[in-house]
mmCIF file of C-alpha atoms in Angstrom:
data_model
loop_
_atom_site.group_PDB
_atom_site.id
_atom_site.type_symbol
_atom_site.label_atom_id
_atom_site.label_comp_id
_atom_site.label_asym_id
_atom_site.label_seq_id
_atom_site.Cartn_x
_atom_site.Cartn_y
_atom_site.Cartn_z
ATOM 1 C CA UNK A 249 75.955 182.998 83.410
ATOM 2 C CA UNK A 250 78.734 180.656 84.028
ATOM 3 C CA UNK A 251 76.769 179.357 86.895
ATOM 4 C CA UNK A 252 73.500 179.206 85.375
ATOM 5 C CA UNK A 253 75.093 177.023 82.447
ATOM 6 C CA UNK A 254 77.531 174.965 85.690
ATOM 7 C CA UNK A 255 73.805 174.303 87.035
ATOM 8 C CA UNK A 256 72.658 173.156 83.909
ATOM 9 C CA UNK A 257 75.351 170.928 82.996
ATOM 10 C CA UNK A 258 74.766 169.419 86.891
ATOM 11 C CA UNK A 259 71.470 168.681 86.022
ATOM 12 C CA UNK A 260 71.625 166.975 82.618
ATOM 13 C CA UNK A 261 74.752 164.641 84.378
ATOM 14 C CA UNK A 262 72.623 164.138 87.607
ATOM 15 C CA UNK A 263 69.774 162.976 85.131
ATOM 16 C CA UNK A 264 72.328 160.792 83.519
ATOM 17 C CA UNK A 265 73.231 159.027 86.695
ATOM 18 C CA UNK A 266 69.488 158.413 87.550
ATOM 19 C CA UNK A 267 68.714 156.954 84.044
ATOM 20 C CA UNK A 268 72.279 154.715 84.664
ATOM 21 C CA UNK A 269 71.574 153.988 87.835
ATOM 22 C CA UNK A 270 67.568 152.697 86.817
ATOM 23 C CA UNK A 271 69.165 150.710 83.527
ATOM 24 C CA UNK A 272 71.872 149.090 85.363
ATOM 25 C CA UNK A 273 71.789 145.319 85.545
ATOM 26 C CA UNK A 274 73.047 145.155 89.313
ATOM 27 C CA UNK A 275 74.931 141.929 89.995
ATOM 28 C CA UNK A 276 76.201 142.978 93.487
ATOM 29 C CA UNK A 277 74.035 146.482 94.606
ATOM 30 C CA UNK A 278 75.385 150.282 94.303
ATOM 31 C CA UNK A 279 76.818 150.252 98.058
ATOM 32 C CA UNK A 280 79.725 147.597 96.351
ATOM 33 C CA UNK A 281 80.845 150.389 93.711
ATOM 34 C CA UNK A 282 80.463 153.248 96.418
ATOM 35 C CA UNK A 283 83.860 152.695 97.831
ATOM 36 C CA UNK A 284 85.799 152.610 94.634
ATOM 37 C CA UNK A 285 83.798 155.823 93.583
ATOM 38 C CA UNK A 286 84.895 157.595 96.415
ATOM 39 C CA UNK A 287 88.471 156.430 96.592
ATOM 40 C CA UNK A 288 89.339 157.102 92.477
ATOM 41 C CA UNK A 289 87.430 161.050 93.066
ATOM 42 C CA UNK A 290 89.250 160.933 96.184
ATOM 43 C CA UNK A 291 92.721 160.570 94.160
ATOM 44 C CA UNK A 292 92.012 162.859 91.327
ATOM 45 C CA UNK A 293 91.161 165.432 93.831
ATOM 46 C CA UNK A 294 94.336 164.953 95.998
ATOM 47 C CA UNK A 295 96.220 165.907 92.981
ATOM 48 C CA UNK A 296 94.267 168.230 90.907
ATOM 49 C CA UNK A 297 93.388 170.573 94.874
ATOM 50 C CA UNK A 298 97.000 171.081 95.320
ATOM 51 C CA UNK A 299 97.989 172.429 91.425
ATOM 52 C CA UNK A 300 94.852 174.304 90.797
ATOM 53 C CA UNK A 301 94.490 175.743 94.534
ATOM 54 C CA UNK A 302 98.025 175.718 95.833
ATOM 55 C CA UNK A 303 99.514 174.231 98.890
ATOM 56 C CA UNK A 304 97.150 173.603 101.958
ATOM 57 C CA UNK A 305 97.633 175.570 105.378
ATOM 58 C CA UNK A 306 95.885 172.275 107.624
ATOM 59 C CA UNK A 307 95.066 172.771 111.225
ATOM 60 C CA UNK A 308 95.171 169.010 112.543
ATOM 61 C CA UNK A 309 92.874 169.710 115.163
ATOM 62 C CA UNK A 310 90.492 167.113 116.900
ATOM 63 C CA UNK A 311 87.846 169.229 115.107
ATOM 64 C CA UNK A 312 89.269 169.096 112.015
ATOM 65 C CA UNK A 313 89.550 165.645 111.802
ATOM 66 C CA UNK A 314 85.926 164.889 113.064
ATOM 67 C CA UNK A 315 84.818 167.348 110.380
ATOM 68 C CA UNK A 316 86.703 165.810 107.919
ATOM 69 C CA UNK A 317 85.459 162.096 108.694
ATOM 70 C CA UNK A 318 81.837 163.316 109.052
ATOM 71 C CA UNK A 319 82.092 164.826 105.669
ATOM 72 C CA UNK A 320 83.795 161.469 104.156
ATOM 73 C CA UNK A 321 81.375 158.846 105.540
ATOM 74 C CA UNK A 322 78.518 160.428 106.492
ATOM 75 C CA UNK A 323 77.868 163.538 104.007
ATOM 76 C CA UNK A 324 79.518 162.097 100.689
ATOM 77 C CA UNK A 325 79.376 157.754 101.544
ATOM 78 C CA UNK A 326 75.798 157.077 102.905
ATOM 79 C CA UNK A 327 74.652 160.113 100.855
ATOM 80 C CA UNK A 328 75.501 158.734 98.013
ATOM 81 C CA UNK A 329 74.398 155.076 98.854
ATOM 82 C CA UNK A 330 70.984 156.565 99.761
ATOM 83 C CA UNK A 331 70.826 158.427 96.234
ATOM 84 C CA UNK A 332 71.386 155.474 94.109
ATOM 85 C CA UNK A 333 68.645 153.077 96.369
ATOM 86 C CA UNK A 334 66.369 155.927 96.012
ATOM 87 C CA UNK A 335 66.967 155.828 92.305
ATOM 88 C CA UNK A 336 66.275 152.718 92.258
ATOM 89 C CA UNK A 337 62.948 152.651 93.934
ATOM 90 C CA UNK A 338 60.548 156.091 92.402
ATOM 91 C CA UNK A 339 60.205 157.216 88.810
ATOM 92 C CA UNK A 340 62.539 159.317 87.271
ATOM 93 C CA UNK A 341 60.881 162.515 87.473
ATOM 94 C CA UNK A 342 59.871 161.600 91.136
ATOM 95 C CA UNK A 343 63.446 161.594 91.795
ATOM 96 C CA UNK A 344 64.737 164.547 89.945
ATOM 97 C CA UNK A 345 61.728 166.852 91.329
ATOM 98 C CA UNK A 346 62.831 165.511 95.154
ATOM 99 C CA UNK A 347 66.695 166.051 94.468
ATOM 100 C CA UNK A 348 65.847 169.815 93.218
ATOM 101 C CA UNK A 349 64.182 170.121 96.698
ATOM 102 C CA UNK A 350 67.845 170.278 97.956
ATOM 103 C CA UNK A 351 68.517 174.138 96.934
ATOM 104 C CA UNK A 352 64.778 174.591 97.900
ATOM 105 C CA UNK A 353 65.995 173.652 101.496
ATOM 106 C CA UNK A 354 69.049 175.708 100.987
ATOM 107 C CA UNK A 355 67.227 178.866 99.767
ATOM 108 C CA UNK A 356 64.669 178.268 102.978
ATOM 109 C CA UNK A 357 67.473 177.808 105.437
ATOM 110 C CA UNK A 358 69.496 180.772 104.164
ATOM 111 C CA UNK A 359 66.134 183.064 104.733
ATOM 112 C CA UNK A 360 65.155 181.888 108.005
ATOM 113 C CA UNK A 361 69.385 181.605 110.104
ATOM 114 C CA UNK A 362 70.777 184.234 107.842
ATOM 115 C CA UNK A 363 67.611 186.885 107.129
ATOM 116 C CA UNK A 364 69.085 186.303 103.145
ATOM 117 C CA UNK A 365 66.277 187.694 101.109
ATOM 118 C CA UNK A 366 64.805 185.590 97.974
ATOM 119 C CA UNK A 367 65.774 187.256 94.457
ATOM 120 C CA UNK A 368 63.206 187.041 91.741
ATOM 121 C CA UNK A 369 64.900 184.579 89.975
ATOM 122 C CA UNK A 370 65.170 182.677 93.478
ATOM 123 C CA UNK A 371 61.552 182.692 93.642
ATOM 124 C CA UNK A 372 60.729 181.420 90.333
ATOM 125 C CA UNK A 373 62.780 178.589 90.440
ATOM 126 C CA UNK A 374 60.925 177.821 93.875
ATOM 127 C CA UNK A 375 57.464 178.503 91.947
ATOM 128 C CA UNK A 376 58.876 176.037 89.141
ATOM 129 C CA UNK A 377 59.932 173.243 91.487
ATOM 130 C CA UNK A 378 56.375 173.193 93.424
ATOM 131 C CA UNK A 379 54.774 173.099 89.956
ATOM 132 C CA UNK A 380 56.880 170.111 89.214
ATOM 133 C CA UNK A 381 56.129 168.311 91.965
ATOM 134 C CA UNK A 382 52.608 168.923 91.984
ATOM 135 C CA UNK A 383 52.208 167.549 88.522
ATOM 136 C CA UNK A 384 54.014 164.905 89.223
ATOM 137 C CA UNK A 385 51.572 164.059 92.092
ATOM 138 C CA UNK A 386 48.689 164.737 90.295
ATOM 139 C CA UNK A 387 49.787 162.699 86.958
ATOM 140 C CA UNK A 388 50.560 159.585 89.227
ATOM 141 C CA UNK A 389 47.391 159.501 90.829
ATOM 142 C CA UNK A 390 48.533 160.817 94.096
ATOM 143 C CA UNK A 391 50.977 158.247 94.021
ATOM 144 C CA UNK A 392 54.662 160.064 93.421
ATOM 145 C CA UNK A 393 56.192 156.842 93.651
ATOM 146 C CA UNK A 394 53.728 154.830 91.492
ATOM 147 C CA UNK A 395 56.340 152.964 88.539
ATOM 148 C CA UNK A 396 55.799 153.717 84.752
#
């Protein structure tokens, strides 16, 4: 129950981010704020992680450094920038439905890669996402990116 509540809370926050990104009067563009956002988040997590998780045991191998660099630059920085650019380009409902496809891809990937079974709730979620995408495409006259 807590997990479902956290997911719903995350969806509300994501919706707020989309609305803010679309409604904000950008003077320089989303990419200018991104290093500050990521820097502040990093500072908060560097302090909070040892408090809640204890002292880390880090193996500073080249592989570890490469993984951290990839996570910081590509998986966080580039993806955050791309998300903001997409949010400025498409309708809010279309963006929300596209972003809901992320867990869908994760679910399908886990079934293919690890043979995980899909629960009834997982199947209902896939059906709900597919229905939402279909409605969005049909109500936009076949153009899911058409602004309203």
